Coordinates of C-alpha atoms in Angstrom, one line a residue:
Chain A
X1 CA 61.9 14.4 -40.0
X2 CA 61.1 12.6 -37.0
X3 CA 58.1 10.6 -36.9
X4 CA 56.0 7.6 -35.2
X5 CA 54.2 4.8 -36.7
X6 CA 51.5 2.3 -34.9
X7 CA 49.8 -0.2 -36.0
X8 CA 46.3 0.6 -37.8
X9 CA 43.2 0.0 -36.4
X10 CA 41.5 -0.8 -32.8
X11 CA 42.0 -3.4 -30.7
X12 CA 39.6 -5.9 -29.2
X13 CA 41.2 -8.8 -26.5
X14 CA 39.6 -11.1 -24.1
X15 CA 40.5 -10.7 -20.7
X16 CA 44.0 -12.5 -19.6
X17 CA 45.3 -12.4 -23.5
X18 CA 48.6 -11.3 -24.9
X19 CA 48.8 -8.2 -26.2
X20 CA 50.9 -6.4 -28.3
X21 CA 50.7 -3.0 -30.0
X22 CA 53.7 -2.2 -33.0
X23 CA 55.6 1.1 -32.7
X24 CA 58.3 2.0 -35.3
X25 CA 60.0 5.5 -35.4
X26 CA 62.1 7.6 -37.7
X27 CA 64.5 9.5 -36.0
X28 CA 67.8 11.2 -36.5
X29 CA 70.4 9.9 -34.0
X30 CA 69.1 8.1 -30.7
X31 CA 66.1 9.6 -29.4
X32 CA 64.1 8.6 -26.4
X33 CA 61.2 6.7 -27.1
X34 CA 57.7 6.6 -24.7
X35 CA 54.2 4.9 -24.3
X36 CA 51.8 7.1 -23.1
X37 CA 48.2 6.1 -22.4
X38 CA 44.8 8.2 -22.3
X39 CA 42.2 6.6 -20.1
X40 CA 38.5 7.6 -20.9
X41 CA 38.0 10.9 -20.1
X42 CA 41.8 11.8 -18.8
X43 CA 44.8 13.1 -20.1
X44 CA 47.5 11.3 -21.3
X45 CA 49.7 9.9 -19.2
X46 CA 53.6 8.6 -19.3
X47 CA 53.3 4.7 -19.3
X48 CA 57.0 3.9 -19.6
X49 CA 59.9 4.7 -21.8
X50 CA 63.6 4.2 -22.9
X51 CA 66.2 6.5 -23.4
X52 CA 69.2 4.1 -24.4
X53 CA 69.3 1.0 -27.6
X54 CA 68.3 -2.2 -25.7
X55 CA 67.0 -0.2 -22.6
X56 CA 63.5 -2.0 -21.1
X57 CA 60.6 0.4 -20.1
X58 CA 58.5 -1.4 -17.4
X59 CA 55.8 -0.2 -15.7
X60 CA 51.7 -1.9 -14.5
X61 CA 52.6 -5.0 -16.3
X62 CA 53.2 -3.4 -19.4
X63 CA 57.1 -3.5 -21.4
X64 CA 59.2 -2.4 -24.5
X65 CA 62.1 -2.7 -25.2
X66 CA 63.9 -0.3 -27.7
X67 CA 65.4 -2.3 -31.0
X68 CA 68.0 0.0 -32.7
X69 CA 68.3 -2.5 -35.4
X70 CA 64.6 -2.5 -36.4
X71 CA 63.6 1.1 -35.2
X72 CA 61.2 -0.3 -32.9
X73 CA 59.5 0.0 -29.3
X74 CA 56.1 -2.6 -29.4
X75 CA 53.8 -2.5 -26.4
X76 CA 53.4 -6.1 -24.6
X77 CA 51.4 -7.2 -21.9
X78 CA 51.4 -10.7 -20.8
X79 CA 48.1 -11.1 -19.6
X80 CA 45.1 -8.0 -20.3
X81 CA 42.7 -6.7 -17.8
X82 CA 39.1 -4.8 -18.3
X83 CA 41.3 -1.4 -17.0
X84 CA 43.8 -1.7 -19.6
X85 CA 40.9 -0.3 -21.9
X86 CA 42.4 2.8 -23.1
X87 CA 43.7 5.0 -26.2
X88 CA 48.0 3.7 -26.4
X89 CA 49.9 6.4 -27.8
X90 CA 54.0 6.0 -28.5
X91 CA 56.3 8.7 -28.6
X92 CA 59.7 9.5 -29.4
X93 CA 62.1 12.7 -28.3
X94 CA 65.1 13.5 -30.7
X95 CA 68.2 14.5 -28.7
X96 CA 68.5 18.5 -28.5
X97 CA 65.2 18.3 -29.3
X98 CA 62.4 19.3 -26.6
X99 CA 59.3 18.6 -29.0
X100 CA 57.7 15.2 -28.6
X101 CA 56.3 13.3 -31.6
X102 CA 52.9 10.9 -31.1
X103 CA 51.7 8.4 -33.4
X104 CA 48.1 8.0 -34.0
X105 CA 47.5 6.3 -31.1
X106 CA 45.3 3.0 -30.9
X107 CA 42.2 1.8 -29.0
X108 CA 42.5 -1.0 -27.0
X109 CA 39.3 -2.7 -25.9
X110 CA 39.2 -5.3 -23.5
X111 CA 36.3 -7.4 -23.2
X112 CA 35.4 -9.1 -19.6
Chain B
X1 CA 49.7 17.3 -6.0
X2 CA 47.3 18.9 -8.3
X3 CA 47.7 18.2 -11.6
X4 CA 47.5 20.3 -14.8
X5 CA 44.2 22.0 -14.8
X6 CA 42.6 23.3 -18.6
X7 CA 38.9 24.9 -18.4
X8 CA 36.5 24.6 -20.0
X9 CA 36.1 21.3 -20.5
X10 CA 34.2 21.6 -23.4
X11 CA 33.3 24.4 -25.6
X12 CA 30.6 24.7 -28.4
X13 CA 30.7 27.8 -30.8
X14 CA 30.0 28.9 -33.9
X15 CA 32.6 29.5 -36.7
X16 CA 34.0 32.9 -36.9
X17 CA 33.5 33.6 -32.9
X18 CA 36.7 34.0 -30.8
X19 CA 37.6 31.5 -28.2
X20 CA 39.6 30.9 -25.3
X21 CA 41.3 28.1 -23.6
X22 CA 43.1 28.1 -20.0
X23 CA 45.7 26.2 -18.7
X24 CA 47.2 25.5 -15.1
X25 CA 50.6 23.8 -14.6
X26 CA 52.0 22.0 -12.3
X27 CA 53.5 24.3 -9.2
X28 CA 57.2 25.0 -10.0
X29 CA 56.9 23.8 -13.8
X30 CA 58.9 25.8 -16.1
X31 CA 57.6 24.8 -19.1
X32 CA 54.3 24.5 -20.8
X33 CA 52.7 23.0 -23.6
X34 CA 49.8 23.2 -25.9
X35 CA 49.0 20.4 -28.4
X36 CA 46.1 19.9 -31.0
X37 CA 44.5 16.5 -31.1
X38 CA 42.4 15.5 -34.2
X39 CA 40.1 12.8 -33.8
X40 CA 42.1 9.6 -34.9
X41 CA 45.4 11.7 -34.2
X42 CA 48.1 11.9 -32.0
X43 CA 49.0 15.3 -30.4
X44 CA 50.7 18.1 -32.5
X45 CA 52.7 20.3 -30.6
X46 CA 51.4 24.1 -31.4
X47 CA 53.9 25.9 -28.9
X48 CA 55.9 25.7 -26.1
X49 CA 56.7 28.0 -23.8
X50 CA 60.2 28.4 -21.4
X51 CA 58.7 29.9 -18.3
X52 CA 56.7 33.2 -19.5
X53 CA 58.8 33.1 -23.2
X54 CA 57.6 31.4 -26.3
X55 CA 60.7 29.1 -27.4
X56 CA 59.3 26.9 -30.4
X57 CA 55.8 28.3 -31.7
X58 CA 56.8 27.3 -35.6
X59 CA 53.6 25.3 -35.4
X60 CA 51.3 27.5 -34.4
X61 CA 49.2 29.7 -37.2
X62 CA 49.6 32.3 -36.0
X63 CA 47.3 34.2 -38.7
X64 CA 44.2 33.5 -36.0
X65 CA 45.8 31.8 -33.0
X66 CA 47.8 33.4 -30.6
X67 CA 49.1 32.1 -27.0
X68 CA 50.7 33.8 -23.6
X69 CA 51.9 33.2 -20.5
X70 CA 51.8 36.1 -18.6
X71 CA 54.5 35.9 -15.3
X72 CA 55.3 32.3 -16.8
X73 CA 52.5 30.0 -14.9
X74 CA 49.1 30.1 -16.3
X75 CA 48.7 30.6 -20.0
X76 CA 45.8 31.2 -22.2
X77 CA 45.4 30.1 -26.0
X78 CA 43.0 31.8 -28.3
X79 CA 41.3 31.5 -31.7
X80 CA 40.1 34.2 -33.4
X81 CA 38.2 33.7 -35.6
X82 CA 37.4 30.0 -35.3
X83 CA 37.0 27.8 -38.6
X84 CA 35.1 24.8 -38.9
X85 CA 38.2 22.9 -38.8
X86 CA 39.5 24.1 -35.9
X87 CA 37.0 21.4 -33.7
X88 CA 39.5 19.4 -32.4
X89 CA 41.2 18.7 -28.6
X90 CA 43.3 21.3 -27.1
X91 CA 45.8 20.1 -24.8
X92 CA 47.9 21.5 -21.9
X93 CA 51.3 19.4 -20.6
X94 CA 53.8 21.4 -18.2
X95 CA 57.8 19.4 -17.4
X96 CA 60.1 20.7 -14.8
X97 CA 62.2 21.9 -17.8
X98 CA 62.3 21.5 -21.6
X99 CA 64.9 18.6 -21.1
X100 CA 62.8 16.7 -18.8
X101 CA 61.8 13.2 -20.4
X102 CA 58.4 13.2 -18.6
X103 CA 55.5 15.7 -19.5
X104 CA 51.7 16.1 -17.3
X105 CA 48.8 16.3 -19.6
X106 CA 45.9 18.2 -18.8
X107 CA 42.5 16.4 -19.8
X108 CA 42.1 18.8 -22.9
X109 CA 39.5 21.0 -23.9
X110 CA 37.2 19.5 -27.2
X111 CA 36.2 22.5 -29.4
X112 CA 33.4 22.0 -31.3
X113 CA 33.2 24.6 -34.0
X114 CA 29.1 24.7 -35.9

């Protein structure tokens, strides 16, 4: 079936660091693929996303690009702020498929 | 633009009492959403609904839980009777259709069953 896989555990930056969260997805045919973030106390909301092989989601600093090859859509941002602090949650959408699939989501905490 | 409104916010019961979750869309969305979310989870989709029709509810036990959408805009979820492991997040999204990539999250209702 189709499924999402992130990285385990929270995770804990200084502000202006690198950061990167793994995504990896099982999937029949091409599906589109999506970060969605949940600020404290908010719902989740679409970050960015790619609907094509090699496509580039963008969006508040934040990109992934989606690797057919390696089944992959990783999280970067080049340089972390205090407001990126949230719950990170990928997502993928099979074709002729309307149900979404999360991942388990991961806590970013960035320290000041 | 308002976005997708769920009340209450929070709700503490105690097993075996009913319960009921409600959900706004977005004006002019078709199509509606309820996900569980276990702590440490991502969402599960329980059901979807296609304006005021139930099109993919193969997740939803539907031995004590049971959904509607009465004249396809609000909807209501319900669990009768609740179990103790029923305490979770209840979320509401709404698209402009079922194809549409992007989907509105409510803020969730957390169910605390005692």
């Amino acid at each position: 079936g189709n499924s999402v896989t992130q990285m385990e555990g929270p995770v804990t930056l200084s502000e202006e660091a690198f950061l990167t969260i793994n995504c990896t997805y099982t999937a029949t045919g091409y599906p589109s693929l999506f970060w969605y973030v949940q600020y404290p106390g908010e719902g989740l909301q679409l970050l960015l996303k790619a609907t094509k092989a090699d496509d580039k989601g963008s969006n508040k600093g934040f990109e992934a690009t989606y690797r057919k090859e390696t089944t992959s859509f990783h999280l970067e941002k080049g340089s972390v702020q205090v407001s990126d602090s949230a719950v990170y949650f990928c997502a993928l959408k099979a074709r002729g498929n309307n149900r979404l699939a999360f991942g388990k989501g991961n806590q970013v905490v960035v320290i000041p | 633009e308002a976005g997708v409104v769920q009340s209450p916010r929070y709700k503490i019961i105690e097993k075996k009492q009913p319960v009921a979750f409600w959900c706004n869309p977005i004006s002019g969305h078709n199509t509606l959403y309820w996900y569980l979310q276990n702590l440490g989870q991502g969402p599960e989709l329980l059901i979807r609904y296609e304006n005021e029709e139930a099109v993919d509810d193969s997740q939803l036990p539907k031995d004590r839980f049971s959904a509607e959408r009465l004249k396809g805009v609000d909807s209501t979820l319900k669990i009768q009777p609740a179990e103790l492991g029923d305490s979770a997040v209840y979320l509401c999204a709404s698209s402009l259709t079922g194809g549409a990539d992007t989907q509105y999250f409510g803020p969730g209702t957390r169910l605390t069953v005692l």
